[in-house]
PDB file of C-alpha atoms and ligand atoms in Angstrom:
ATOM      1  CA  MET A  63      -0.265  -0.238  -0.120  1.00 79.00           C
ATOM      2  CA  THR A  64       1.451   3.345  -1.098  1.00 90.00           C
ATOM      3  CA  ASN A  65       1.764   5.425   1.865  1.00 94.00           C
ATOM      4  CA  TRP A  66       1.198   9.358   0.576  1.00 95.00           C
ATOM      5  CA  ASP A  67       2.545  10.974   3.685  1.00 95.00           C
ATOM      6  CA  THR A  68       6.299   9.976   2.451  1.00 97.00           C
ATOM      7  CA  PRO A  69       7.817  11.008  -0.856  1.00 98.00           C
ATOM      8  CA  GLY A  70       8.771   8.159  -3.208  1.00 98.00           C
ATOM      9  CA  LEU A  71       8.492   7.066  -6.847  1.00 98.00           C
ATOM     10  CA  ILE A  72       5.282   5.254  -8.150  1.00 97.00           C
ATOM     11  CA  ASP A  73       4.195   3.316 -11.292  1.00 97.00           C
ATOM     12  CA  ILE A  74       2.389   5.389 -13.768  1.00 97.00           C
ATOM     13  CA  PRO A  75      -0.293   3.441 -15.384  1.00 96.00           C
ATOM     14  CA  ALA A  76       0.597   3.140 -19.364  1.00 97.00           C
ATOM     15  CA  VAL A  77      -0.509   1.420 -22.236  1.00 97.00           C
ATOM     16  CA  ARG A  78       1.817   0.173 -24.748  1.00 97.00           C
ATOM     17  CA  ASP A  79       1.688  -1.077 -28.082  1.00 98.00           C
ATOM     18  CA  HIS A  80       3.616  -1.154 -31.172  1.00 98.00           C
ATOM     19  CA  LEU A  81       2.009   2.793 -31.416  1.00 98.00           C
ATOM     20  CA  GLY A  82       3.625   3.646 -28.843  1.00 98.00           C
ATOM     21  CA  ALA A  83       2.986   4.483 -25.252  1.00 98.00           C
ATOM     22  CA  LEU A  84       0.192   6.293 -23.327  1.00 98.00           C
ATOM     23  CA  GLY A  85       0.362   7.076 -19.746  1.00 98.00           C
ATOM     24  CA  VAL A  86      -2.877   7.592 -17.626  1.00 97.00           C
ATOM     25  CA  VAL A  87      -3.387   9.274 -14.685  1.00 97.00           C
ATOM     26  CA  GLU A  88      -7.081   9.313 -13.254  1.00 95.00           C
ATOM     27  CA  LYS A  89      -8.959   9.733 -10.221  1.00 91.00           C
ATOM     28  CA  ASP A  90      -7.215   7.390  -7.578  1.00 91.00           C
ATOM     29  CA  LEU A  91      -5.221   5.754 -10.361  1.00 90.00           C
ATOM     30  CA  PRO A  92      -2.483   6.368  -9.145  1.00 92.00           C
ATOM     31  CA  PHE A  93      -3.220   9.751  -7.589  1.00 95.00           C
ATOM     32  CA  PRO A  94      -5.638   9.469  -4.203  1.00 95.00           C
ATOM     33  CA  PHE A  95      -6.737  12.987  -4.311  1.00 96.00           C
ATOM     34  CA  PRO A  96      -8.728  15.084  -6.074  1.00 96.00           C
ATOM     35  CA  ILE A  97      -7.222  16.571  -9.325  1.00 97.00           C
ATOM     36  CA  LYS A  98      -7.930  20.101  -8.440  1.00 97.00           C
ATOM     37  CA  ARG A  99      -4.979  21.371 -10.905  1.00 98.00           C
ATOM     38  CA  VAL A 100      -2.431  20.415 -13.550  1.00 98.00           C
ATOM     39  CA  TYR A 101       0.432  22.448 -14.503  1.00 98.00           C
ATOM     40  CA  PHE A 102       3.770  21.965 -16.338  1.00 98.00           C
ATOM     41  CA  LEU A 103       7.281  23.285 -16.788  1.00 98.00           C
ATOM     42  CA  TYR A 104       8.905  23.678 -19.874  1.00 98.00           C
ATOM     43  CA  ASP A 105      11.541  25.664 -21.582  1.00 98.00           C
ATOM     44  CA  VAL A 106      13.465  25.429 -18.081  1.00 98.00           C
ATOM     45  CA  PRO A 107      17.246  26.463 -18.681  1.00 98.00           C
ATOM     46  CA  ALA A 108      19.734  23.726 -17.596  1.00 95.00           C
ATOM     47  CA  ASP A 109      21.075  26.276 -14.921  1.00 97.00           C
ATOM     48  CA  ALA A 110      17.841  26.949 -13.272  1.00 98.00           C
ATOM     49  CA  VAL A 111      16.583  25.808 -10.019  1.00 98.00           C
ATOM     50  CA  ARG A 112      12.854  25.616  -9.719  1.00 98.00           C
ATOM     51  CA  GLY A 113      10.585  25.597  -6.404  1.00 98.00           C
ATOM     52  CA  SER A 114      12.723  26.223  -3.461  1.00 98.00           C
ATOM     53  CA  HIS A 115       9.352  26.297  -1.258  1.00 98.00           C
ATOM     54  CA  ALA A 116       7.382  24.269   0.570  1.00 98.00           C
ATOM     55  CA  HIS A 117       3.560  23.650   0.818  1.00 98.00           C
ATOM     56  CA  LYS A 118       1.530  23.241   4.291  1.00 98.00           C
ATOM     57  CA  GLU A 119      -1.312  20.997   2.726  1.00 98.00           C
ATOM     58  CA  LEU A 120      -0.485  20.244  -1.013  1.00 98.00           C
ATOM     59  CA  HIS A 121       0.069  16.832  -2.459  1.00 98.00           C
ATOM     60  CA  GLN A 122       1.779  16.568  -5.767  1.00 98.00           C
ATOM     61  CA  LEU A 123       2.348  13.880  -8.292  1.00 98.00           C
ATOM     62  CA  ILE A 124       5.357  15.301 -10.493  1.00 98.00           C
ATOM     63  CA  ILE A 125       6.146  13.434 -13.703  1.00 98.00           C
ATOM     64  CA  ALA A 126       9.122  13.543 -16.099  1.00 98.00           C
ATOM     65  CA  VAL A 127       7.022  13.476 -19.460  1.00 98.00           C
ATOM     66  CA  SER A 128       9.884  14.256 -21.449  1.00 98.00           C
ATOM     67  CA  GLY A 129      13.720  14.698 -20.333  1.00 98.00           C
ATOM     68  CA  SER A 130      15.179  14.545 -17.006  1.00 98.00           C
ATOM     69  CA  PHE A 131      15.409  16.757 -13.685  1.00 98.00           C
ATOM     70  CA  ILE A 132      16.536  16.421 -10.330  1.00 98.00           C
ATOM     71  CA  VAL A 133      13.991  17.030  -7.599  1.00 99.00           C
ATOM     72  CA  GLU A 134      15.510  17.322  -3.840  1.00 98.00           C
ATOM     73  CA  LEU A 135      13.315  17.214  -0.960  1.00 98.00           C
ATOM     74  CA  ASP A 136      13.894  18.055   2.556  1.00 98.00           C
ATOM     75  CA  ASN A 137      11.321  17.592   5.645  1.00 97.00           C
ATOM     76  CA  GLY A 138      13.847  19.753   8.042  1.00 94.00           C
ATOM     77  CA  SER A 139      15.350  16.677   9.026  1.00 93.00           C
ATOM     78  CA  GLU A 140      15.847  14.247   5.922  1.00 95.00           C
ATOM     79  CA  LYS A 141      16.991  15.050   2.569  1.00 97.00           C
ATOM     80  CA  LEU A 142      15.913  12.925  -0.315  1.00 98.00           C
ATOM     81  CA  SER A 143      17.113  13.153  -4.152  1.00 98.00           C
ATOM     82  CA  PHE A 144      15.293  11.636  -7.228  1.00 98.00           C
ATOM     83  CA  ASP A 145      16.217  11.319 -10.553  1.00 98.00           C
ATOM     84  CA  LEU A 146      13.394  11.629 -12.877  1.00 98.00           C
ATOM     85  CA  HIS A 147      13.647  10.543 -16.244  1.00 98.00           C
ATOM     86  CA  SER A 148      10.699   8.599 -17.411  1.00 98.00           C
ATOM     87  CA  PRO A 149       7.047   9.172 -18.074  1.00 98.00           C
ATOM     88  CA  ASP A 150       6.324   5.673 -16.445  1.00 97.00           C
ATOM     89  CA  LYS A 151       7.092   7.277 -13.078  1.00 98.00           C
ATOM     90  CA  GLY A 152       5.623   9.724 -10.896  1.00 98.00           C
ATOM     91  CA  LEU A 153       7.055  11.180  -7.480  1.00 98.00           C
ATOM     92  CA  ARG A 154       4.744  11.604  -4.875  1.00 98.00           C
ATOM     93  CA  VAL A 155       5.664  14.886  -2.830  1.00 98.00           C
ATOM     94  CA  PRO A 156       3.455  15.295   0.357  1.00 98.00           C
ATOM     95  CA  PRO A 157       3.108  18.622   2.378  1.00 98.00           C
ATOM     96  CA  GLY A 158       6.001  19.280   4.521  1.00 98.00           C
ATOM     97  CA  TYR A 159       8.862  18.749   2.022  1.00 98.00           C
ATOM     98  CA  TRP A 160      10.911  21.803   0.646  1.00 98.00           C
ATOM     99  CA  ARG A 161      11.609  20.675  -2.687  1.00 98.00           C
ATOM    100  CA  THR A 162      13.978  22.023  -5.587  1.00 98.00           C
ATOM    101  CA  LEU A 163      13.998  20.959  -9.119  1.00 98.00           C
ATOM    102  CA  SER A 164      17.222  21.218 -10.804  1.00 98.00           C
ATOM    103  CA  ASN A 165      19.574  19.743 -13.670  1.00 98.00           C
ATOM    104  CA  PHE A 166      16.784  20.065 -16.416  1.00 98.00           C
ATOM    105  CA  SER A 167      17.543  18.479 -19.534  1.00 98.00           C
ATOM    106  CA  GLY A 168      17.054  20.095 -23.094  1.00 98.00           C
ATOM    107  CA  GLY A 169      13.288  19.746 -23.940  1.00 98.00           C
ATOM    108  CA  ALA A 170      12.468  18.323 -20.394  1.00 98.00           C
ATOM    109  CA  ALA A 171       8.922  18.723 -19.243  1.00 98.00           C
ATOM    110  CA  ALA A 172       7.392  18.116 -15.853  1.00 98.00           C
ATOM    111  CA  LEU A 173       3.760  17.837 -15.300  1.00 98.00           C
ATOM    112  CA  VAL A 174       2.422  17.755 -12.040  1.00 98.00           C
ATOM    113  CA  PHE A 175      -0.807  16.918 -10.568  1.00 98.00           C
ATOM    114  CA  ALA A 176      -2.113  18.859  -7.481  1.00 98.00           C
ATOM    115  CA  SER A 177      -4.719  18.453  -4.660  1.00 98.00           C
ATOM    116  CA  GLU A 178      -5.321  22.095  -4.557  1.00 98.00           C
ATOM    117  CA  GLU A 179      -5.901  24.851  -6.674  1.00 98.00           C
ATOM    118  CA  TYR A 180      -3.218  27.801  -6.792  1.00 98.00           C
ATOM    119  CA  ASP A 181      -3.213  28.987  -3.148  1.00 98.00           C
ATOM    120  CA  PRO A 182      -0.210  31.371  -2.200  1.00 98.00           C
ATOM    121  CA  THR A 183      -0.813  31.290   1.428  1.00 98.00           C
ATOM    122  CA  ASP A 184       0.206  27.572   1.030  1.00 98.00           C
ATOM    123  CA  TYR A 185       3.845  28.131   0.323  1.00 98.00           C
ATOM    124  CA  ILE A 186       6.392  28.815   2.549  1.00 98.00           C
ATOM    125  CA  ARG A 187       9.229  30.436   0.531  1.00 98.00           C
ATOM    126  CA  ASP A 188      11.733  31.074   3.507  1.00 98.00           C
ATOM    127  CA  TYR A 189      13.666  28.473   4.429  1.00 98.00           C
ATOM    128  CA  ASP A 190      14.370  29.192   8.199  1.00 97.00           C
ATOM    129  CA  GLU A 191      10.867  29.723   8.282  1.00 98.00           C
ATOM    130  CA  PHE A 192      10.010  26.342   6.968  1.00 98.00           C
ATOM    131  CA  VAL A 193      12.566  24.613   9.521  1.00 97.00           C
ATOM    132  CA  SER A 194      10.911  26.478  12.177  1.00 96.00           C
ATOM    133  CA  TRP A 195       7.561  25.558  10.916  1.00 96.00           C
ATOM    134  CA  SER A 196       8.470  21.629  10.354  1.00 95.00           C
ATOM    135  CA  GLN A 197       9.560  21.606  14.095  1.00 92.00           C
ATOM    136  CA  LYS A 198       6.370  22.497  15.627  1.00 82.00           C
TER     137      LYS A 198
HETATM  138  P1  TYD B 299       6.046  28.662  -8.566  1.00 54.28           P
HETATM  139  O1  TYD B 299       5.521  27.889  -7.571  1.00 54.28           O
HETATM  140  O2  TYD B 299       7.481  29.708  -7.664  1.00 54.28           O
HETATM  141  O3  TYD B 299       7.030  27.717  -9.538  1.00 54.28           O
HETATM  142  P2  TYD B 299       8.162  26.853  -9.630  1.00 54.28           P
HETATM  143  O4  TYD B 299       8.178  26.202  -7.905  1.00 54.28           O
HETATM  144  O5  TYD B 299       8.275  25.941 -10.447  1.00 54.28           O
HETATM  145  O6  TYD B 299       9.519  27.747  -9.301  1.00 54.28           O
HETATM  146  O7  TYD B 299       5.409  29.895  -9.394  1.00 54.28           O
HETATM  147  C1  TYD B 299       5.811  30.367 -10.553  1.00 54.28           C
HETATM  148  C2  TYD B 299       5.384  31.326 -10.882  1.00 54.28           C
HETATM  149  O8  TYD B 299       3.715  30.965 -11.404  1.00 54.28           O
HETATM  150  C3  TYD B 299       4.524  32.079  -9.551  1.00 54.28           C
HETATM  151  O9  TYD B 299       4.453  33.618  -9.734  1.00 54.28           O
HETATM  152  C4  TYD B 299       2.974  32.088  -9.124  1.00 54.28           C
HETATM  153  C5  TYD B 299       2.678  31.402 -10.508  1.00 54.28           C
HETATM  154  N1  TYD B 299       1.821  30.127 -10.633  1.00 54.28           N
HETATM  155  C6  TYD B 299       0.210  30.266 -10.610  1.00 54.28           C
HETATM  156  O10 TYD B 299      -0.081  31.162 -11.107  1.00 54.28           O
HETATM  157  N2  TYD B 299      -0.429  29.128 -10.785  1.00 54.28           N
HETATM  158  C7  TYD B 299       0.009  27.931 -10.294  1.00 54.28           C
HETATM  159  O11 TYD B 299      -0.596  26.758 -10.295  1.00 54.28           O
HETATM  160  C8  TYD B 299       1.501  27.758 -10.084  1.00 54.28           C
HETATM  161  C9  TYD B 299       2.201  26.907  -9.774  1.00 54.28           C
HETATM  162  C10 TYD B 299       2.287  29.070 -10.007  1.00 54.28           C
END
């Protein structure tokens, strides 16, 4: 049973035949939250570092639908690093994790499913504030 309160990679269901592959994310399969928002990152310069924030409530599923990039996660006491490079794997990111996305390859695209609509008040953008918040 997948624990969505911890980060980790999950399989993204796909239908593959001689015409190619079709990945699917739909209700509960595999994202067990209401999908209230989908956004995607593309045209990211190779030296860019995206993210650098945490969320208080938001659950996300991040898929490298094209190319590759690295996602680093930090909950204030533990740091994890994930090399995303395949559309058949998704990274679950629970609330309470400082995240950075970096090392984008040429043509990389990150597809993100989110459990909530965009809400600037759900962000923590200062790392020291995040560490204090995470220790509460
Ligand atoms: P941000 O979340 O900081 O991007 P990243 O973590 O990938 O570096 O968002 C970048 C900008 O886009 C910021 O001005 C907020 C805006 N934005 C929206 O308007 N809606 C959204 O759903 C998201 C994720 C960001």
